[in-house]
Coordinates of C-alpha atoms in Angstrom, one line a residue:
Chain A
M78 CA -1.3 -32.1 -7.9
D79 CA -3.0 -29.3 -6.8
K80 CA -1.8 -25.9 -8.6
E81 CA -0.8 -24.0 -5.2
V82 CA 2.1 -26.2 -4.7
E83 CA 4.4 -24.3 -7.1
L84 CA 6.1 -21.9 -5.4
P85 CA 9.6 -20.5 -5.9
E86 CA 10.9 -21.1 -1.9
T87 CA 9.2 -22.0 1.1
P88 CA 6.4 -19.4 2.0
N89 CA 6.1 -17.9 5.5
P90 CA 3.1 -16.0 6.9
G91 CA 5.0 -13.0 6.4
H92 CA 5.3 -12.7 3.2
L93 CA 2.3 -15.0 1.9
A94 CA 0.5 -11.3 4.0
R95 CA 2.6 -9.0 2.3
C96 CA 1.8 -10.8 -1.4
A97 CA -1.6 -10.1 0.0
Q98 CA -1.7 -6.4 0.6
L99 CA 0.8 -5.7 -2.4
A100 CA -2.4 -7.3 -4.3
M101 CA -5.1 -5.4 -2.8
V102 CA -2.9 -1.6 -3.4
L103 CA -1.4 -2.9 -7.3
E104 CA -5.1 -3.9 -7.8
V105 CA -6.3 -0.5 -6.8
A106 CA -3.9 1.3 -7.9
A107 CA -4.3 -0.3 -11.5
S108 CA -5.9 2.5 -13.9
P109 CA -7.7 2.8 -16.0
K110 CA -9.9 0.2 -14.7
P111 CA -13.3 0.6 -15.7
G112 CA -15.6 1.9 -13.4
N113 CA -13.9 1.0 -10.0
V114 CA -11.9 2.7 -8.1
D115 CA -8.5 3.6 -9.0
R116 CA -5.7 6.0 -7.8
D117 CA -7.2 8.4 -11.0
H118 CA -10.7 7.9 -10.1
D119 CA -13.0 7.8 -6.3
Y120 CA -16.5 6.9 -5.2
P121 CA -18.5 8.9 -3.3
D122 CA -17.7 7.9 0.2
T123 CA -15.4 5.6 -0.9
T124 CA -11.7 6.5 -2.0
F125 CA -8.5 5.3 -3.6
E126 CA -6.6 5.7 0.1
H127 CA -9.5 3.6 2.3
F128 CA -9.3 0.8 -0.3
L129 CA -5.1 2.0 0.5
A130 CA -5.3 2.2 4.5
S131 CA -7.7 -1.4 4.5
A132 CA -4.8 -2.9 2.2
I133 CA -2.4 -2.4 4.3
G134 CA -4.5 -2.3 7.8
T135 CA -6.0 -6.1 7.7
Y136 CA -1.9 -7.5 7.6
P137 CA -2.4 -9.3 11.1
V138 CA -5.6 -11.4 9.9
L139 CA -4.0 -12.5 6.3
E140 CA -0.6 -13.4 8.7
K141 CA -3.1 -15.0 10.5
A142 CA -5.4 -16.6 8.3
A143 CA -1.5 -17.6 6.3
M144 CA -0.3 -20.0 9.9
P145 CA 0.7 -23.6 9.0
Q146 CA -2.2 -26.3 10.3
G147 CA -2.4 -29.2 10.5
V148 CA -4.5 -31.3 8.2
G149 CA -8.2 -31.7 9.6
V150 CA -7.6 -28.7 11.8
Y151 CA -10.9 -26.6 11.7
S152 CA -9.3 -23.4 9.2
G153 CA -11.3 -20.5 10.8
V154 CA -12.5 -19.2 7.5
G155 CA -15.4 -17.9 8.4
A156 CA -14.0 -16.1 11.5
L157 CA -11.0 -15.3 9.2
I158 CA -13.4 -13.4 6.7
H159 CA -15.6 -11.2 9.8
A160 CA -12.0 -10.9 11.3
A161 CA -10.5 -8.8 8.5
A162 CA -13.8 -7.0 7.6
K163 CA -13.5 -6.2 11.5
E164 CA -10.1 -5.0 10.6
S165 CA -10.5 -3.4 7.7
S166 CA -13.4 -1.0 9.0
R167 CA -10.8 0.5 11.8
W168 CA -8.4 1.7 9.6
Q169 CA -10.9 3.2 7.2
R170 CA -14.4 5.5 6.6
G171 CA -15.5 4.5 3.4
G172 CA -17.2 1.1 4.7
N173 CA -17.5 -2.1 1.9
T174 CA -13.5 -1.9 0.6
H175 CA -12.3 -5.8 0.4
F176 CA -15.2 -8.1 1.6
G177 CA -15.0 -10.1 -2.1
A178 CA -11.8 -10.1 -1.9
F179 CA -10.9 -11.2 1.2
T180 CA -13.9 -13.8 0.4
L181 CA -11.1 -15.1 -2.4
I182 CA -7.7 -14.2 -0.1
I183 CA -8.5 -16.0 2.8
P184 CA -9.9 -19.2 1.8
L185 CA -6.5 -19.2 -0.4
L186 CA -3.8 -18.0 2.1
I187 CA -5.0 -21.1 4.4
A188 CA -4.3 -23.7 2.2
M189 CA -0.9 -22.0 0.9
G190 CA 0.5 -21.2 4.5
S191 CA -0.3 -25.0 5.3
N192 CA 0.4 -26.7 1.3
R193 CA -2.9 -28.0 1.0
A194 CA -5.1 -27.9 -1.8
V195 CA -7.6 -24.1 -1.6
S196 CA -10.9 -27.0 -2.5
E197 CA -10.4 -28.8 0.5
I198 CA -10.4 -25.8 3.1
V199 CA -13.4 -24.6 1.4
E200 CA -15.0 -27.8 0.8
K201 CA -14.6 -28.6 4.7
T202 CA -16.1 -25.5 6.2
T203 CA -18.5 -25.9 8.9
S204 CA -22.1 -23.6 9.5
E205 CA -19.9 -22.1 12.6
D206 CA -17.9 -20.7 9.3
A207 CA -21.5 -19.9 7.7
V208 CA -23.0 -17.8 11.2
E209 CA -19.1 -15.5 10.8
F210 CA -19.6 -14.9 7.7
Y211 CA -23.3 -13.4 7.5
R212 CA -22.3 -11.4 10.8
A213 CA -19.3 -9.9 8.6
F214 CA -22.4 -8.5 6.8
S215 CA -22.9 -6.3 9.1
I216 CA -19.9 -5.4 9.2
A217 CA -18.8 -4.5 5.6
D218 CA -22.2 -3.0 5.6
V219 CA -22.3 -5.0 2.7
R220 CA -25.7 -4.8 0.3
I221 CA -25.9 -8.2 -1.3
D222 CA -28.6 -11.0 -2.5
S223 CA -27.0 -13.3 -3.6
V224 CA -28.4 -16.1 -0.9
P225 CA -32.6 -15.4 -1.4
E226 CA -32.7 -19.2 1.0
F227 CA -31.0 -17.5 3.7
D228 CA -32.6 -13.5 3.5
L229 CA -30.1 -11.5 5.6
D230 CA -33.2 -9.0 6.0
E231 CA -34.2 -11.8 8.5
S232 CA -33.4 -11.7 12.2
N233 CA -33.2 -15.6 12.5
S234 CA -31.5 -16.3 9.6
I235 CA -28.0 -16.9 11.7
E236 CA -30.6 -19.3 13.9
R237 CA -31.6 -21.2 10.6
I238 CA -28.0 -21.7 9.5
Q239 CA -27.0 -23.2 13.0
E240 CA -30.2 -25.1 13.1
A241 CA -30.1 -26.4 9.5
G242 CA -26.0 -27.2 10.1
T243 CA -25.6 -25.6 7.3
R244 CA -22.4 -25.3 5.7
L245 CA -20.2 -21.8 4.4
F246 CA -19.3 -23.7 1.4
D247 CA -23.5 -25.2 1.4
L248 CA -24.6 -21.1 1.2
M249 CA -21.4 -20.9 -1.6
K250 CA -22.8 -23.4 -3.9
L251 CA -26.8 -21.5 -3.3
S252 CA -24.9 -18.8 -4.6
A253 CA -22.3 -19.9 -7.7
G254 CA -24.9 -19.0 -10.3
H255 CA -24.9 -15.6 -9.8
D256 CA -21.9 -14.7 -8.0
L257 CA -18.6 -14.8 -9.4
I258 CA -16.7 -15.3 -5.7
A259 CA -18.9 -18.3 -4.5
N260 CA -18.3 -19.8 -7.9
E261 CA -14.9 -20.2 -7.3
W262 CA -15.4 -21.6 -4.4
V263 CA -17.0 -24.4 -6.3
T264 CA -15.3 -24.7 -8.6
G265 CA -11.5 -24.8 -7.2
F266 CA -10.8 -21.0 -7.9
T267 CA -9.9 -21.7 -11.6
R268 CA -11.0 -18.2 -12.8
T269 CA -8.8 -17.1 -10.3
F270 CA -5.6 -19.0 -11.1
R271 CA -6.9 -18.6 -15.4
C272 CA -6.3 -14.7 -13.7
A273 CA -2.8 -15.0 -11.8
D274 CA -1.6 -16.8 -15.1
L275 CA -3.0 -14.2 -17.8
I276 CA -0.7 -11.0 -15.3
R277 CA 2.6 -12.7 -15.4
E278 CA 2.0 -13.7 -19.4
K279 CA 1.3 -9.8 -20.2
A280 CA 3.7 -8.8 -17.6
A281 CA 6.3 -10.6 -19.5
T282 CA 6.2 -7.4 -22.6
M283 CA 4.1 -5.2 -20.8
T284 CA 4.5 -2.6 -17.5
I285 CA 2.3 -4.1 -14.5
N286 CA -0.4 -1.2 -14.3
D287 CA -1.6 -3.0 -17.6
A288 CA -0.8 -6.1 -17.3
I289 CA -3.8 -5.9 -14.7
V290 CA -5.4 -3.5 -17.0
C291 CA -5.5 -5.9 -20.1
T292 CA -5.7 -8.6 -17.7
F293 CA -8.9 -6.9 -16.5
L294 CA -10.9 -6.7 -19.4
Q295 CA -9.9 -9.4 -20.6
M296 CA -12.0 -11.3 -17.1
L297 CA -14.7 -8.6 -17.5
A298 CA -14.7 -9.4 -21.6
E299 CA -14.9 -12.8 -20.9
T300 CA -17.9 -13.1 -17.7
P301 CA -21.0 -10.8 -17.2
D302 CA -19.7 -9.5 -14.0
T303 CA -21.6 -10.6 -10.9
F304 CA -21.3 -7.2 -8.6
I305 CA -23.2 -5.5 -11.5
Q306 CA -25.7 -8.1 -11.9
T307 CA -27.0 -7.3 -8.2
K308 CA -27.4 -4.4 -9.4
F309 CA -28.8 -3.8 -12.3
G310 CA -29.7 -7.1 -13.7
R311 CA -28.1 -9.9 -15.5
E312 CA -29.6 -7.7 -19.1
K313 CA -26.2 -4.9 -18.1
S314 CA -24.2 -7.5 -16.6
V315 CA -23.8 -9.0 -19.9
E316 CA -24.1 -5.8 -21.7
V317 CA -21.0 -4.7 -19.8
S318 CA -19.0 -7.6 -21.2
E319 CA -20.0 -7.1 -24.4
R320 CA -18.7 -4.1 -24.3
A321 CA -15.5 -4.9 -22.8
F322 CA -15.0 -7.0 -25.7
E323 CA -15.2 -4.8 -28.2
V324 CA -12.8 -2.5 -26.3
I325 CA -9.4 -5.6 -26.3
S326 CA -10.7 -7.0 -29.4
G327 CA -7.6 -6.6 -32.0
S328 CA -5.6 -5.1 -29.4
R329 CA -2.1 -6.3 -27.8
D330 CA -1.3 -3.6 -25.7
L331 CA -2.7 -1.0 -23.8
D332 CA -1.2 2.1 -25.6
S333 CA -3.1 1.6 -28.1
I334 CA -6.4 1.5 -26.8
K335 CA -6.2 3.5 -23.3
H336 CA -9.6 6.0 -25.7
R337 CA -11.5 3.2 -25.9
V338 CA -10.3 2.7 -22.2
H339 CA -10.8 5.8 -21.1
E340 CA -14.3 5.7 -23.0
F341 CA -15.7 2.7 -22.0
D342 CA -13.9 3.7 -17.9
E343 CA -16.3 7.3 -18.5
R344 CA -19.8 5.5 -18.6
L345 CA -19.8 3.5 -16.5
I346 CA -18.6 5.8 -14.0
R347 CA -21.1 7.8 -15.5
E348 CA -24.0 5.2 -14.7
K349 CA -22.4 4.6 -11.5
V350 CA -22.0 0.6 -12.6
N351 CA -18.9 -1.5 -11.0
P352 CA -17.5 -4.2 -12.1
G353 CA -16.4 -5.4 -8.5
S354 CA -16.6 -9.4 -8.6
T355 CA -13.9 -8.6 -11.6
A356 CA -11.7 -6.5 -9.4
D357 CA -12.2 -9.2 -6.6
I358 CA -10.8 -12.0 -9.2
I359 CA -8.2 -9.9 -9.9
I360 CA -6.7 -9.6 -6.5
G361 CA -6.9 -12.9 -6.0
G362 CA -5.0 -13.7 -9.4
L363 CA -2.5 -10.6 -8.2
F364 CA -2.1 -12.5 -5.3
V365 CA -1.8 -15.9 -7.0
A366 CA 1.2 -14.7 -9.0
L367 CA 2.9 -12.2 -6.7
V368 CA 3.0 -16.2 -4.3
R369 CA 4.5 -17.7 -7.9
G370 CA 7.5 -15.4 -8.5
L371 CA 6.0 -11.8 -10.8
E372 CA 8.0 -9.4 -10.3
V373 CA 7.6 -5.9 -9.5
Chain B
M130 CA 7.7 14.6 28.4
D131 CA 8.4 14.1 25.2
K132 CA 6.1 14.4 22.3
E133 CA 6.0 10.5 20.8
V134 CA 3.9 9.7 24.0
E135 CA 1.3 10.9 23.1
L136 CA -0.4 8.0 21.8
P137 CA -3.7 6.9 21.5
E138 CA -3.6 4.2 22.8
T139 CA -1.4 1.8 23.6
P140 CA 0.6 1.0 20.5
N141 CA 1.5 -2.1 19.5
P142 CA 4.4 -3.3 16.9
G143 CA 1.7 -4.5 14.4
H144 CA 0.0 -1.0 14.3
L145 CA 3.1 1.1 14.3
A146 CA 4.8 -1.4 11.3
R147 CA 1.4 -0.6 9.6
C148 CA 1.3 2.8 10.3
A149 CA 5.0 2.9 8.8
Q150 CA 3.5 0.8 5.5
L151 CA 0.5 3.1 5.3
A152 CA 2.7 6.4 6.0
M153 CA 5.2 5.3 2.6
V154 CA 2.2 4.8 0.9
L155 CA -0.3 7.3 1.3
E156 CA 2.8 10.3 0.7
V157 CA 3.4 7.9 -3.0
A158 CA -0.3 7.9 -3.2
A159 CA -0.6 11.7 -2.6
S160 CA -0.7 14.3 -5.7
P161 CA 0.1 16.2 -7.9
K162 CA 3.0 16.3 -5.8
P163 CA 5.7 18.5 -7.7
G164 CA 9.1 17.0 -8.9
N165 CA 8.5 13.8 -7.4
V166 CA 7.4 9.9 -8.2
D167 CA 3.3 10.6 -7.3
R168 CA 0.7 7.9 -8.6
D169 CA 0.4 9.9 -11.5
H170 CA 4.7 9.7 -12.3
D171 CA 6.7 7.2 -12.0
Y172 CA 10.2 7.9 -12.7
P173 CA 12.1 6.4 -15.7
D174 CA 13.8 3.6 -14.0
T175 CA 11.6 3.8 -10.8
T176 CA 8.3 3.8 -10.5
F177 CA 5.2 4.7 -8.7
E178 CA 4.7 0.8 -8.4
H179 CA 8.1 -0.2 -6.5
F180 CA 7.6 2.4 -4.0
L181 CA 4.2 0.5 -3.2
A182 CA 6.1 -2.9 -2.7
S183 CA 8.5 -1.5 -1.3
A184 CA 6.5 -0.1 1.7
I185 CA 4.2 -2.8 1.8
G186 CA 7.7 -5.3 1.2
T187 CA 9.6 -3.6 5.2
Y188 CA 7.0 -4.8 7.2
P189 CA 9.2 -7.3 9.3
V190 CA 12.1 -4.9 9.6
L191 CA 9.4 -1.8 10.0
E192 CA 7.6 -4.3 13.2
K193 CA 10.9 -5.5 14.6
A194 CA 12.3 -1.6 14.9
A195 CA 8.6 -1.2 16.8
M196 CA 10.1 -4.4 19.6
P197 CA 9.4 -3.5 23.3
Q198 CA 12.8 -2.7 23.8
G199 CA 14.8 -2.5 27.6
V200 CA 16.4 1.1 29.1
G201 CA 20.1 1.1 28.0
V202 CA 19.6 -1.4 25.9
Y203 CA 21.9 -1.7 21.8
S204 CA 18.7 -0.4 20.0
G205 CA 20.5 -1.8 16.7
V206 CA 19.4 1.2 14.1
G207 CA 22.2 1.0 11.8
A208 CA 21.2 -2.8 11.2
L209 CA 18.1 -2.1 11.0
I210 CA 18.1 0.2 7.8
H211 CA 19.9 -1.6 6.9
A212 CA 17.8 -4.8 7.0
A213 CA 15.1 -2.1 5.3
A214 CA 16.8 -1.2 2.2
K215 CA 17.7 -5.1 2.2
E216 CA 13.8 -6.4 2.1
S217 CA 12.9 -3.2 0.1
S218 CA 15.5 -4.0 -2.9
R219 CA 14.1 -7.5 -2.7
W220 CA 10.7 -6.7 -3.3
Q221 CA 10.8 -4.4 -6.2
R222 CA 13.3 -3.2 -9.0
G223 CA 13.0 0.4 -8.8
G224 CA 16.1 1.2 -7.0
N225 CA 16.8 3.4 -4.0
T226 CA 12.7 4.2 -3.1
H227 CA 12.9 4.7 0.7
F228 CA 16.5 4.7 2.0
G229 CA 16.1 8.5 3.5
A230 CA 12.4 7.4 5.1
F231 CA 13.6 4.9 6.4
T232 CA 16.7 6.8 8.1
L233 CA 13.6 8.4 9.7
I234 CA 11.2 6.0 10.4
I235 CA 13.1 3.6 12.0
P236 CA 14.3 5.4 15.6
L237 CA 10.7 6.7 15.3
L238 CA 9.9 3.2 15.5
I239 CA 12.3 2.3 18.1
A240 CA 11.2 5.4 20.3
M241 CA 7.4 4.7 20.1
G242 CA 7.7 0.9 20.1
S243 CA 10.0 1.0 23.7
N244 CA 8.4 4.5 25.6
R245 CA 11.3 6.4 24.7
A246 CA 12.2 9.5 23.7
V247 CA 13.5 9.3 19.6
S248 CA 16.3 11.9 21.1
E249 CA 17.1 9.1 22.8
I250 CA 18.1 6.5 20.3
V251 CA 19.5 8.5 18.1
E252 CA 22.0 9.8 20.4
K253 CA 23.4 6.4 21.5
T254 CA 24.0 4.9 18.5
T255 CA 27.4 3.4 17.9
S256 CA 30.1 3.1 15.5
E257 CA 28.4 -0.3 14.6
D258 CA 25.3 1.4 14.1
A259 CA 27.5 3.7 11.6
V260 CA 29.0 1.0 9.7
E261 CA 25.7 -0.3 9.2
F262 CA 24.8 2.2 7.7
Y263 CA 27.1 3.0 5.1
R264 CA 26.8 -1.0 4.4
A265 CA 23.0 -0.2 3.7
F266 CA 24.3 2.8 0.9
S267 CA 25.7 -0.5 -1.9
I268 CA 22.0 -1.8 -1.6
A269 CA 19.9 1.2 -1.3
D270 CA 21.8 2.4 -4.7
V271 CA 21.6 6.2 -2.6
R272 CA 24.2 8.6 -4.7
I273 CA 24.4 11.1 -1.2
D274 CA 27.9 13.7 -0.9
S275 CA 26.8 14.5 2.6
V276 CA 29.6 13.5 4.6
P277 CA 32.6 14.1 2.9
E278 CA 34.6 13.1 5.6
F279 CA 34.3 9.5 5.0
D280 CA 34.2 9.6 1.7
L281 CA 31.8 7.0 0.4
D282 CA 34.6 6.4 -2.7
E283 CA 37.3 5.2 -0.3
S284 CA 36.8 1.4 0.7
N285 CA 38.6 2.0 3.9
S286 CA 36.1 4.4 5.6
I287 CA 34.5 1.7 7.1
E288 CA 38.0 1.0 9.2
R289 CA 38.2 4.5 9.9
I290 CA 34.9 4.8 11.3
Q291 CA 35.4 1.8 13.4
E292 CA 40.0 2.5 14.4
A293 CA 37.5 5.6 15.4
G294 CA 34.6 4.5 17.0
T295 CA 32.3 7.2 14.9
R296 CA 29.0 6.7 16.2
L297 CA 26.3 7.0 13.7
F298 CA 25.2 10.1 15.8
D299 CA 28.7 11.2 15.0
L300 CA 28.1 10.9 11.2
M301 CA 24.5 12.6 11.7
K302 CA 26.0 16.1 13.3
L303 CA 28.1 16.2 10.6
S304 CA 26.2 16.2 8.5
A305 CA 23.5 18.6 10.1
G306 CA 24.1 21.7 7.6
H307 CA 23.5 19.9 4.3
D308 CA 21.0 17.4 4.7
L309 CA 17.5 17.4 6.0
I310 CA 17.2 14.1 7.7
A311 CA 20.6 13.9 9.3
N312 CA 19.5 17.3 10.5
E313 CA 16.2 16.0 12.3
W314 CA 18.2 13.5 14.5
V315 CA 20.0 15.8 16.2
T316 CA 17.4 18.3 16.5
G317 CA 15.0 16.1 18.5
F318 CA 13.0 15.1 15.3
T319 CA 11.3 18.5 15.2
R320 CA 10.6 18.9 11.9
T321 CA 9.2 15.8 11.5
F322 CA 6.6 16.6 14.5
R323 CA 5.5 19.8 12.8
C324 CA 4.9 18.1 9.4
A325 CA 2.4 15.2 11.7
D326 CA 0.4 18.4 13.1
L327 CA 0.4 20.4 10.0
I328 CA -0.7 17.2 8.7
R329 CA -3.4 16.5 10.5
E330 CA -4.5 20.2 11.4
K331 CA -5.1 20.3 7.3
A332 CA -7.0 16.9 7.1
A333 CA -9.9 18.5 9.6
T334 CA -10.8 20.4 6.2
M335 CA -9.5 18.5 3.3
T336 CA -9.1 15.6 2.0
I337 CA -5.7 13.7 3.1
N338 CA -4.5 14.1 -0.1
D339 CA -4.9 17.7 -0.5
A340 CA -3.8 18.0 3.4
I341 CA -0.7 15.7 2.3
V342 CA 0.0 17.9 -0.9
C343 CA -0.5 21.5 1.1
T344 CA 1.5 20.0 4.0
F345 CA 4.6 19.2 0.6
L346 CA 4.2 22.5 -0.3
Q347 CA 4.3 24.3 2.6
M348 CA 7.2 22.4 4.0
L349 CA 9.8 22.9 0.4
A350 CA 8.8 26.6 0.8
E351 CA 10.0 27.0 4.2
T352 CA 13.3 24.4 3.7
P353 CA 15.0 23.9 1.1
D354 CA 15.8 20.7 0.2
T355 CA 19.3 19.1 0.4
F356 CA 18.5 16.5 -1.9
I357 CA 18.1 18.9 -4.4
Q358 CA 21.3 20.8 -3.1
T359 CA 23.1 17.2 -2.9
K360 CA 22.1 17.4 -7.2
F361 CA 22.4 20.2 -8.2
G362 CA 23.8 22.5 -5.4
R363 CA 22.3 25.6 -3.2
E364 CA 21.4 28.0 -4.9
K365 CA 19.0 25.7 -7.0
S366 CA 17.0 24.2 -3.7
V367 CA 16.4 27.5 -2.8
E368 CA 15.2 28.8 -6.2
V369 CA 13.2 25.7 -5.4
S370 CA 11.6 26.7 -1.9
E371 CA 11.3 30.2 -2.7
R372 CA 8.9 28.5 -6.1
A373 CA 7.0 26.7 -4.1
F374 CA 6.7 29.7 -1.9
E375 CA 5.0 31.7 -4.6
V376 CA 2.5 28.6 -5.6
I377 CA 1.4 28.5 -1.6
S378 CA 1.1 32.8 -0.9
G379 CA -2.7 33.4 -0.3
S380 CA -4.3 29.9 -0.9
R381 CA -6.3 28.6 2.0
D382 CA -6.6 24.8 -0.3
L383 CA -5.6 23.2 -3.1
D384 CA -8.3 23.4 -5.6
S385 CA -7.7 27.5 -5.9
I386 CA -4.6 26.7 -6.2
K387 CA -4.3 23.5 -8.6
H388 CA -3.6 25.4 -12.2
R389 CA -0.1 27.0 -10.2
V390 CA 1.1 23.4 -8.6
H391 CA 0.6 21.8 -11.3
E392 CA 2.9 24.3 -13.9
F393 CA 5.5 23.8 -10.7
D394 CA 5.4 20.1 -11.1
E395 CA 6.0 20.2 -14.9
R396 CA 8.4 22.6 -14.8
L397 CA 9.9 19.9 -11.7
I398 CA 9.9 16.7 -13.4
R399 CA 10.9 18.9 -16.9
E400 CA 14.3 19.8 -15.3
K401 CA 14.7 16.2 -13.7
V402 CA 14.5 17.8 -10.0
N403 CA 13.0 16.1 -6.9
P404 CA 12.6 17.1 -3.8
G405 CA 12.9 13.8 -2.2
S406 CA 14.6 14.7 1.2
T407 CA 11.4 17.2 2.2
A408 CA 8.6 14.0 0.7
D409 CA 10.6 12.9 3.7
I410 CA 10.4 14.8 6.3
I411 CA 6.5 13.9 4.4
I412 CA 6.7 10.1 5.4
G413 CA 7.7 10.8 9.0
G414 CA 5.1 13.4 9.2
L415 CA 2.1 10.8 8.2
F416 CA 3.3 7.6 10.2
V417 CA 3.9 10.2 13.1
A418 CA 0.5 11.8 12.8
L419 CA -1.1 7.8 12.2
V420 CA 0.1 7.1 15.5
R421 CA -1.3 9.8 17.0
G422 CA -4.7 9.0 15.4
L423 CA -4.9 10.6 11.9
E424 CA -7.8 8.5 10.4
V425 CA -8.3 8.2 6.4

C-alpha cells in the first residue's frame, strides 16, 4: 500500500491544487529560514512577493495535474512542469522561484489526483517528458549542472534525448547522486514523506512557522543541500549541514535557539549560500502534510 | 463607460480569481501596516498564516463569482459572500479574516467576469442576498454594529428582512454613513478604484510592498476607519487618521518615514486599534490594480 492513499477525504483536483499553492506560500513565509528568501529576506532580483505571485499564479496547472487519469494513461509530467514554469513566469518578474518545487509536487499531484503511487507516475515518464523538462529550463532560467551527459548548453541535447529515447526518469537516475529532487524521483519520494511526518509532528506542539523552520533545519542537518553543492561544491554543502546540525542540537523548540538560527541565517545570506533544494523538499512535505490534514 | 472595462486582456474566471487571491496575500504581507496583521505581526488568535490560508482556500468561490452571467441573471452576491466565509473557515482556525474583503471583491468579481458595472450588480441585490449575508455573519464570527435597524442579536432579524423584502443594497444604504465597505456599495466603489490608481502610481517608483503601505497610510489619513469607529468610537477613528496624516506628511517614499511608521504601528498594536476597513479597501484596490496589469 502506497503512502499517498492516507487521505482524510476523497481529494478533488481543486482541493489538491490549493494545498500545493498553500504549501508554496507557507514555505516561503516561514522565517527565519537560513539562507533562503522568506518573509523578511529578499534576494537582490527575487523577492518574497515574486514567490507569492508564482505560487498563486500556477493554480490552473496544479489543478490540471490533479485531474483523475486512468491507469496507463500518459500523465504528461514533463509538459506540466513546463507549463507551471511558464505560468509562474507570467505572474512575476523574479525569474526562477519554484522550478525544483514543481518537479516534486507535479508528480505528487498526479499521483494523488488519480489515486496511484507516485513511484509509478515517475517510472512511466517518456522521452517526451524529458524533452519538455529540458524546454522548461530556459523559461525558468534555471542554472543547473546536474546532467553532464546532456549538457544544457549544447543545442542538440533535445535531439539526442529524442534519438536515444531517454526517459525523464532515466535523466533523474543520472542526477540522483548529486541532486536532491532527482533523488526523490528514484527513491519513491522518501524524504518528502518523511518531511511531511516531521512537520505534522512538530506542528502539534509549536506554531506552523516554527514547525516549518525546525523541519527545514533538521532536513538540512541530515543531508547536504545539492543546490549549494552545484554552486559552491560538495565541501561547502557538507559544512552548511554540519553548521545546521550544531544550530539545532539539544533544542526542543525554536525559541531556545532563535539567536543561533538568526546568526546562521545572516552568515548564509552574507555568503550568498542558499539551501534551495532543501526548501523544495519542504514544499513537497508541506503539500503532503496539508493533504493529510495539517491544519493552519 | 464604467471603469471596470479597462482590462489588459479578456479576463477569465480563473485569472480573476487568482488576482483576488493574490490581492489578499499581498495585502496581508505588506509591512509595516500600522495596527493590522502583517508578515511581522499576528493578533493573539489570528495570525499571518490564517490570512494566507483563507486567501488561498476560497479560490473556488472566487472563481464561481467570476463566471460570466447574462444581464439580468440573479448574481447571488449574498450566497457567494456566505460561501466564501464558509470556505475561509474550513481552511484556517483564526476566525474572521476576510469578511469585509469578500463583501468588496465578490461584487467586483461578478462585475468583471460578466463585463458589467459593479454598481449594477449591487443595486440588483435582493432580500435573499440580505438573508444570506446575515447568515454569513455567524460563520465569520463578525462583530459588527453597523445596521442597528436589524439588530444581529435578535433571532428574528432574518424573518424581518424577508417580510419587509429588504434588499442587501438597502441594508448597505442604512450602513453607508458608518461603514466604509457599505459606503463603497452605494458610491460605485469609488475609494476602491481610487486605491487601485494610487497603488499602480506608487508601484512605478517603489517596491510593491512600499506602494501598498504608503497607499494604506494615505487612505487611512483621508478617511477615518469605520472598523476602529465601531470598536472605539468616532473620536478615536478620527484621531488615528490625523496621526496617519502626520506620519505621511512631507514624505515621498517609505524609507524616509520608516521610523515614524514603526512608531505608529507599535502604538496601534499596543492599543489594539486595527484599521481593518482600510485594509479591506486596500484588498479591493489591489485586486483591481492586478486585473488592470499591475506587475509583481
